[in-house]
Coordinates of C-alpha atoms and ligand atoms in Angstrom, one line a residue:
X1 CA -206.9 59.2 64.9
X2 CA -203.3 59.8 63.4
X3 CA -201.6 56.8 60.9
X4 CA -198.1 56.7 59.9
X5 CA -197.3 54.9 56.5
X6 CA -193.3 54.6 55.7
X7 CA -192.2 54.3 52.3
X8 CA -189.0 53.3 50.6
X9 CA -188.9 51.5 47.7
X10 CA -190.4 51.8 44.4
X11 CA -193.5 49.6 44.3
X12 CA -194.2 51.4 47.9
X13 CA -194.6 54.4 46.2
X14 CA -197.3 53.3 43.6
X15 CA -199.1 51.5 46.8
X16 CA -199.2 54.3 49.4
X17 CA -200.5 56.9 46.1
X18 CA -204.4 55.7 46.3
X19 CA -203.8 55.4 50.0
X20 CA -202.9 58.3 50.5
X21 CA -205.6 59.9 48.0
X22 CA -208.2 58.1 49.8
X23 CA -207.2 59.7 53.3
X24 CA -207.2 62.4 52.0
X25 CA -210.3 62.8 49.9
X26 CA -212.6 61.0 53.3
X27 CA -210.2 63.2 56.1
X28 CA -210.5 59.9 57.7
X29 CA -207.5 60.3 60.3
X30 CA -204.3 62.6 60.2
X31 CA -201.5 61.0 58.1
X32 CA -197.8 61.3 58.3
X33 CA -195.9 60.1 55.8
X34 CA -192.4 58.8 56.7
X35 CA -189.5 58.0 53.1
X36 CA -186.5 55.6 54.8
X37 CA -184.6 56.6 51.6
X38 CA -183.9 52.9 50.7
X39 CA -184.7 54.2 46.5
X40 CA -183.0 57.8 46.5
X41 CA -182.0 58.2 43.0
X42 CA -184.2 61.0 41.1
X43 CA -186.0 58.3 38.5
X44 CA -186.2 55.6 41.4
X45 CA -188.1 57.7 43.7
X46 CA -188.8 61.5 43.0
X47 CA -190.7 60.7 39.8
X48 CA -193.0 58.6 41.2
X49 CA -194.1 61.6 43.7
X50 CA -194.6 63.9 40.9
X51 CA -196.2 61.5 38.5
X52 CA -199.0 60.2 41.3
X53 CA -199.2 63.1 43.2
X54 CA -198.2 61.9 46.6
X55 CA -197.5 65.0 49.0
X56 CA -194.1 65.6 50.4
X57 CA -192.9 63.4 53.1
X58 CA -193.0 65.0 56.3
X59 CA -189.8 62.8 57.2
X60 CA -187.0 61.7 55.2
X61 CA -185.0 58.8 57.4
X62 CA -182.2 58.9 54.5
X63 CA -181.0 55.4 54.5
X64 CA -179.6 55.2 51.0
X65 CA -177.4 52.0 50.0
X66 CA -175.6 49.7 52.5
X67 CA -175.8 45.9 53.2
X68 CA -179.3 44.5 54.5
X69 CA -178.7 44.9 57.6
X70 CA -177.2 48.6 57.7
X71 CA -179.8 49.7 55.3
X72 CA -182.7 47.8 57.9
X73 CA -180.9 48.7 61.1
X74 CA -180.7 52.6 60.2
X75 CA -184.4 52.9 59.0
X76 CA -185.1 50.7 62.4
X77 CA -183.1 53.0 64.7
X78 CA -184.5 56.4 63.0
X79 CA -188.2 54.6 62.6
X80 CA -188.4 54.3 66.1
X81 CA -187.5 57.9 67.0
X82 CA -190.5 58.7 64.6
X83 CA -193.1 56.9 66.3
X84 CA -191.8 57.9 69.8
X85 CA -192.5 61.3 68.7
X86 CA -195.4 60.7 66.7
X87 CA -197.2 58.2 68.6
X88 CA -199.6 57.4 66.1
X89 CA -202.7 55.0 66.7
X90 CA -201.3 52.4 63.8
X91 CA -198.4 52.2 61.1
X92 CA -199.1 51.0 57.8
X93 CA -196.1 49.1 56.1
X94 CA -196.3 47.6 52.4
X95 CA -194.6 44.5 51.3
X96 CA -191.6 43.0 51.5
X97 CA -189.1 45.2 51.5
X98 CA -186.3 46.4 54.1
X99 CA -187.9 49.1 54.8
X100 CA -190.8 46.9 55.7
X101 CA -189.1 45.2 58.1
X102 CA -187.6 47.9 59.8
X103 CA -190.9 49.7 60.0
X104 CA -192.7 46.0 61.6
X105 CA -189.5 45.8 64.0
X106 CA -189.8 49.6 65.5
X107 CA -193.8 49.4 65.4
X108 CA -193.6 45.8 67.8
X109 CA -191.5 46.5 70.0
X110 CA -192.9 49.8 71.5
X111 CA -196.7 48.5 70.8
X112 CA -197.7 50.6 67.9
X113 CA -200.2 48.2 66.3
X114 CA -199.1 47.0 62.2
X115 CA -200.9 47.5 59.3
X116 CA -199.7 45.1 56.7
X117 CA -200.5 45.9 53.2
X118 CA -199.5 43.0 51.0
X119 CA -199.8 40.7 53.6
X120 CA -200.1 36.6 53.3
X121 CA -197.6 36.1 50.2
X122 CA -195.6 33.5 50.4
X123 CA -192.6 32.7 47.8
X124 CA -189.8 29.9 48.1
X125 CA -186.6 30.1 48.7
X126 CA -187.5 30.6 52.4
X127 CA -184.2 32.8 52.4
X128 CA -184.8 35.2 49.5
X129 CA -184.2 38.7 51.6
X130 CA -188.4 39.6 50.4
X131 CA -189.4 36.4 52.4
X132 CA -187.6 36.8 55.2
X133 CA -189.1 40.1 55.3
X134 CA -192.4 39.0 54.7
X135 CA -192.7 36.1 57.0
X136 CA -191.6 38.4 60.1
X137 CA -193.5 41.6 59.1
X138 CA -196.5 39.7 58.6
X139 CA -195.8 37.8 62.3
X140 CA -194.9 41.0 64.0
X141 CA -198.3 42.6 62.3
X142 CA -200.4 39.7 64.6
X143 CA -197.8 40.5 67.9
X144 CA -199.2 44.0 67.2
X145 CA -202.8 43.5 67.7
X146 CA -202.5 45.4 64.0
X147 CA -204.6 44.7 60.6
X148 CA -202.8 41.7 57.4
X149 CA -204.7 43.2 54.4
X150 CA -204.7 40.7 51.3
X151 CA -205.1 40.8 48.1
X152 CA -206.5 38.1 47.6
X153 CA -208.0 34.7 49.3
X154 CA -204.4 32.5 48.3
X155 CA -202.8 35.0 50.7
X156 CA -205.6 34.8 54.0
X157 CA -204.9 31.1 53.6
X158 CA -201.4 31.2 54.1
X159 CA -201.4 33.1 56.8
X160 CA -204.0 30.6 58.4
X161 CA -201.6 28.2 57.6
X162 CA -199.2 30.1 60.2
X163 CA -201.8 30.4 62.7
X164 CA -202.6 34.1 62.1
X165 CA -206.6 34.1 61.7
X166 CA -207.4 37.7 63.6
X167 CA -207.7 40.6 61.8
X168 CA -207.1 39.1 58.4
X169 CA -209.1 41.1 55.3
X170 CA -209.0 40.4 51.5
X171 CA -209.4 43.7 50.2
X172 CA -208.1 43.2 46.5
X173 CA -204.8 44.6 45.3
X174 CA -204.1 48.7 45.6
X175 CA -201.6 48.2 42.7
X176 CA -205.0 47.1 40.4
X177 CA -206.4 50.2 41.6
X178 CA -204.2 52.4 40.6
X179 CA -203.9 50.7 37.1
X180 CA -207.4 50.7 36.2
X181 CA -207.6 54.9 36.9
X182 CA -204.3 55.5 35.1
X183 CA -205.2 53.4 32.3
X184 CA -207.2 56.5 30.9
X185 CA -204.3 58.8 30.8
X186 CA -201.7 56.2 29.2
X187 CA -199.7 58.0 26.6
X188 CA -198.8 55.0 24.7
X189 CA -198.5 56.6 21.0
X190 CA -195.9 59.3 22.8
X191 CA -193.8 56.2 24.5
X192 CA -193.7 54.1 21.3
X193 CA -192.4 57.0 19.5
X194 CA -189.9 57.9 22.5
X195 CA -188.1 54.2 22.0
X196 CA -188.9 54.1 18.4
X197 CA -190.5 51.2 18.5
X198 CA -194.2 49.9 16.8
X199 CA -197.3 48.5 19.0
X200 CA -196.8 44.3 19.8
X201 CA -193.5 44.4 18.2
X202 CA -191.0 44.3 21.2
X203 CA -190.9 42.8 24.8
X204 CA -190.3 44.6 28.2
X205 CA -187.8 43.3 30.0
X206 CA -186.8 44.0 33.5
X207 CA -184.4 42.0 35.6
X208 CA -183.0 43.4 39.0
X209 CA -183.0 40.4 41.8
X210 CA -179.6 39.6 43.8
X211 CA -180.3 36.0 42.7
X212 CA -180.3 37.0 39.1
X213 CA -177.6 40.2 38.4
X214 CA -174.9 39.4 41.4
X215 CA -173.1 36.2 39.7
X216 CA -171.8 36.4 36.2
X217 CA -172.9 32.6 35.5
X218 CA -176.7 33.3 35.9
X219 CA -176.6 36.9 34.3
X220 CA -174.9 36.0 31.0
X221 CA -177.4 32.7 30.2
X222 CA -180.0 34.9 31.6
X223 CA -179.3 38.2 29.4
X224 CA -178.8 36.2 26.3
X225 CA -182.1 33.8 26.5
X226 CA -184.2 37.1 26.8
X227 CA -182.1 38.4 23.5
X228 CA -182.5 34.7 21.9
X229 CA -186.5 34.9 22.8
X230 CA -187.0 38.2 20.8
X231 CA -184.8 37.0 18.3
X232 CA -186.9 33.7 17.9
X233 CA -190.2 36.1 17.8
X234 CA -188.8 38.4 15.2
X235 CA -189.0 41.5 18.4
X236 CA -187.1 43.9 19.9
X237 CA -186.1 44.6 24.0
X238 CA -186.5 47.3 25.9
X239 CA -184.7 46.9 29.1
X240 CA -184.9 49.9 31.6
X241 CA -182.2 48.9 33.8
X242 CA -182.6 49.1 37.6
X243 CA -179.1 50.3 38.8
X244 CA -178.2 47.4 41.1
X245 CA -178.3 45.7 37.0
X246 CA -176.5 48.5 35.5
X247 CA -173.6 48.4 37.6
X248 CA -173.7 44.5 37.7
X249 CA -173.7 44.5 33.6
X250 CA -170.6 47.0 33.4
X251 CA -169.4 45.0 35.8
X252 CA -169.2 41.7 34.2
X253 CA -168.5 43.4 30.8
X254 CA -172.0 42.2 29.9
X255 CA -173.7 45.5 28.4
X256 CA -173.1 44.6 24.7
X257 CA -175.6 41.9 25.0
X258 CA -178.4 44.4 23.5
X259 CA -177.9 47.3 21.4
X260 CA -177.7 50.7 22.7
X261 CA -181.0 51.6 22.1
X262 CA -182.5 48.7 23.8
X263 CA -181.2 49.8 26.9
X264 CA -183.1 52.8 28.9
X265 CA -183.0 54.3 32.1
X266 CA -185.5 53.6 35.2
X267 CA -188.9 54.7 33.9
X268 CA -191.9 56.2 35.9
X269 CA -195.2 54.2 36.1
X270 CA -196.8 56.1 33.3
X271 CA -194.5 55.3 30.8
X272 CA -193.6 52.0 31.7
X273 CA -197.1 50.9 32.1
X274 CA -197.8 52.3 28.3
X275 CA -195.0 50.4 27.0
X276 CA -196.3 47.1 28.9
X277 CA -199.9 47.6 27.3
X278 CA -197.6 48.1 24.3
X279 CA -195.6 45.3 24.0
X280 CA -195.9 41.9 22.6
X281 CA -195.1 40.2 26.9
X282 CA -192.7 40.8 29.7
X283 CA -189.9 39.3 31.1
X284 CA -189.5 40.2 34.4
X285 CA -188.5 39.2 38.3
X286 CA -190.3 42.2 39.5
X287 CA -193.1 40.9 41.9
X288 CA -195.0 44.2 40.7
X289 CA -194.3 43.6 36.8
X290 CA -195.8 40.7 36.7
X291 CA -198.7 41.6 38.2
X292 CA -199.5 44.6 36.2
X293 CA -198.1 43.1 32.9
X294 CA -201.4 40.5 34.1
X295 CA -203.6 43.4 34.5
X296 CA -202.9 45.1 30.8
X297 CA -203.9 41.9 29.9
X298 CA -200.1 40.8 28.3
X299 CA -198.2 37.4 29.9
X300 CA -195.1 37.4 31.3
X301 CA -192.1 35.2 31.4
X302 CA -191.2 35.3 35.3
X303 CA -187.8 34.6 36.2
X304 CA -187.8 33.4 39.6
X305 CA -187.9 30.2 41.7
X306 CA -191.3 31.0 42.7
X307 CA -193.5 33.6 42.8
X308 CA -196.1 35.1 45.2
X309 CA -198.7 35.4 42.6
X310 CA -199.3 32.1 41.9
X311 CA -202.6 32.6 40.9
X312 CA -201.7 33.9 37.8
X313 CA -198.7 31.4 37.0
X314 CA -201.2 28.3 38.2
X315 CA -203.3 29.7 35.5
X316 CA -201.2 29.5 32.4
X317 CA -201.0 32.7 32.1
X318 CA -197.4 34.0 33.3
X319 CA -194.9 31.2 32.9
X320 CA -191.8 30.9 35.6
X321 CA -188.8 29.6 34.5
X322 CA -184.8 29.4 35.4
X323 CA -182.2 31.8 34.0
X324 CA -180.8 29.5 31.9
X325 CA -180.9 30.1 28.2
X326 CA -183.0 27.0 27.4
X327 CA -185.6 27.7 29.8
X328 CA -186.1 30.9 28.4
X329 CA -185.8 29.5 24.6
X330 CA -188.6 26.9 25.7
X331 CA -190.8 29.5 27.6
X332 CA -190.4 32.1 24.6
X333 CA -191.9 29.4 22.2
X334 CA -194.4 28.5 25.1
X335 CA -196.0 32.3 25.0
X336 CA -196.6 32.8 21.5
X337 CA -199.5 30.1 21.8
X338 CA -203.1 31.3 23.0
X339 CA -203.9 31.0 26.2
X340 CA -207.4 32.1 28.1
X341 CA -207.3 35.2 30.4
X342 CA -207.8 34.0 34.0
X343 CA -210.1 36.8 35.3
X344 CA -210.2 39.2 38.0
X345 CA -207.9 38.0 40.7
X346 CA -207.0 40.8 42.8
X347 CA -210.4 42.4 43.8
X348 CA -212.7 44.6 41.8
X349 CA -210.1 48.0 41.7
X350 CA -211.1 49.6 45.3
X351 CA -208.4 48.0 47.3
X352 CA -207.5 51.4 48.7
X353 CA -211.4 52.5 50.1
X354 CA -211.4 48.9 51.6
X355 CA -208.3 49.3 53.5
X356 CA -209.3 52.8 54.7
X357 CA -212.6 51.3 55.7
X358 CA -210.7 48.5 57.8
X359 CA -208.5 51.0 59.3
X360 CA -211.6 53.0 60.5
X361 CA -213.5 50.1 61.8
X362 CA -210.9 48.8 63.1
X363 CA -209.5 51.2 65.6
X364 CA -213.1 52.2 66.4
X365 CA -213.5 55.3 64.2
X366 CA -216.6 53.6 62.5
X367 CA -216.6 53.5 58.7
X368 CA -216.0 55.9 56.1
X369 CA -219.2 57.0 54.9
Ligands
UD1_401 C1 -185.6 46.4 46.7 C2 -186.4 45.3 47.4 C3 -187.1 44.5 46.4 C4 -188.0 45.3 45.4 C5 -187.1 46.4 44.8 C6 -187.9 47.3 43.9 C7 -185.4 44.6 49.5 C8 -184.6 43.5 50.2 N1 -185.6 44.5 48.2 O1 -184.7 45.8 45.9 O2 -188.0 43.6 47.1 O3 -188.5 44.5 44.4 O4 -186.5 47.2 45.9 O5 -187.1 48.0 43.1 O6 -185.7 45.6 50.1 N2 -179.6 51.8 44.0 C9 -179.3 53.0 43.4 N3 -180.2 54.0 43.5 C10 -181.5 53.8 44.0 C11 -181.8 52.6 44.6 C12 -180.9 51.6 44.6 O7 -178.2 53.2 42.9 O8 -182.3 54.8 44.0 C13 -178.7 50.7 43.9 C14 -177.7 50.7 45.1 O9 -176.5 50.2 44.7 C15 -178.3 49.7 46.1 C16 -178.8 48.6 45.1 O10 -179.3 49.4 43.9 O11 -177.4 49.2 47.0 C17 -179.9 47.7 45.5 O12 -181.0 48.5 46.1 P1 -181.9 47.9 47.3 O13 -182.9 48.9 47.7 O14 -181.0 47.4 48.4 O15 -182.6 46.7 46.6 P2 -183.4 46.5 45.3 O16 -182.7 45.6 44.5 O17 -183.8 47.8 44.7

């Protein structure tokens, strides 16, 4: 049996690592693994190989920046040529991304059955790029005859809500996987002492949405209620900024907001997971972020609309507000009181071994031993 997985973005890199490992370690099919190029920069991509060991992409689609639909039409045009050549038995696609899409889109149309990873998460607006995405990789997963793998029982549901009831598993979250094994090699003293800052006494911030850094009136308020919450909590920032931000900050003259120090570059999952386990809670509108801030056991302040773990903000525990600087005055004052961890949520950490097991079963290989 031969699988393709395709890769592009950041949080598909963390996801396809224990994949990957797990094919590997049980030889349970022949895997190709295809980069679109959508993250190309060396601490947006490259690390990420290194750090979790992933092996060398036998293609590299190079799709680099561009509008959606350049950056989706190119990895759909060269995603195709792939899988003509490859003519793999499935192709496993993670979240919501472009590179998603393009991957469902070529897969489809020529019959190569889908393998969602992420599948079933639902997020308002309905035209946020990610739901777009979502809602039409998950669809053209069913046209596919492929596999919608879950993290979790919110997510089965909503697909049942669309109709899609075949080939549905919950098989926790691969990104809980990977954080309960790296856990152990954390080198949180080292990454304190790197940003020279002490253990609960700063927030992580990360902010990189369209919705959030493209218009000057949402990115100031929004900038200056994360400096006014760590001013009101006697804390620091540090703000490793995505370079969609970057360039949107310089842009808008906004990069004084926080002192030098506060800003940093991209960081790799090691580090930036030390300094989560670190810190005192997150501010985020990463998807990812607020999921693992969740599973080092800190809260976060998520600033979205909506979010697609709503398990974790319909506990109490992560808190969603609007970029203004009142909603995040209010939510900073809301997160300093206690509040009960909600549990395990995601699956018990062997996400990856239960999608490889699906996959097997699935396309009639039997189970991995
Ligand atoms: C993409 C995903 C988003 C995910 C995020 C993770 C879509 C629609 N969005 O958003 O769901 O949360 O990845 O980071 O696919 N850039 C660089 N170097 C890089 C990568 C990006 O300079 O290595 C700059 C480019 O100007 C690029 C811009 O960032 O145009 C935005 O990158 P893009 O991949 O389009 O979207 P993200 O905001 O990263």
């Amino acid at each position: 049996m031969k699988i393709v997985s395709l890769v592009g973005a950041r949080p598909q890199f963390v996801k396809e690592a224990l994949i990957n490992e797990e094919v590997r370690k049980s030889s349970a099919w022949e895997h190709v693994l295809v980069h679109s190029g959508q993250h190309y920069d060396m601490n947006m991509s490259d690390v990420f190989f290194s750090e979790l060991g992933i092996p060398a992409p036998q293609y590299h689609l190079g799709i680099g920046s561009g509008s959606h639909a350049h950056g989706t039409a190119t990895a759909l045009m060269k995603m195709e040529e792939v899988l003509l050549k490859e003519k793999p038995d499935g192709l496993i696609i993670y979240g919501d991304t472009n590179t998603t899409l393009a991957g469902a889109l070529a897969a489809v149309k020529i019959g190569i059955p889908i393998i969602h990873v992420e599948a079933g998460i639902r997020q308002l607006p309905l035209s946020m790029p990610e739901e777009i995405n979502r809602r039409l990789t998950d669809h053209s997963a069913m046209v596919s005859q492929g596999m919608l793998c879950c993290c979790s029982q919110t997510a089965a549901d909503n697909l049942r809500k669309e109709g899609i009831v075949e080939r549905v598993f919950v098989v926790g979250d691969v990104m809980y996987d990977l954080f309960l094994r790296a856990q152990k090699t954390f080198g949180i003293e080292a990454a304190l002492k790197k940003f020279g800052v002490c253990e609960s006494g700063f927030i992580v911030a990360t902010i990189h949405r369209d919705f959030n850094v493209d218009f000057v009136d949402i990115l100031h308020p929004l900038l200056s209620g994360i400096k006014a919450i760590a001013k009101t909590n006697g804390l620091s920032v540090l703000f490793p900024l995505h370079p969609r931000t970057r360039k949107m900050m310089k842009q808008f003259g906004l990069m004084d907001v926080f002192a030098e120090t506060e800003l940093t570059e991209p960081m790799g999952y090691h580090e930036l997971m030390s300094l989560v386990g670190a810190s005192a809670f997150v501010v985020t509108d990463s998807g990812g972020l607020q999921k693992e801030a969740y599973y080092a056991g800190k809260r976060a302040i998520v600033v979205m609309p909506d979010t697609g773990w709503r398990e974790i903000s319909d506990s109490g525990w992560n808190i969603l507000v609007r970029p203004t600087e009142e909603s995040l005055r209010e939510a900073g004052e809301r997160i300093a009181r206690e509040c009960s961890y909600p549990g395990s949520l995601y699956g018990d950490g062997d996400a990856a071994r239960n999608i490889v097991r699906a996959i097997r079963s699935t396309f009639g290989k039997g189970p991995v031993a």
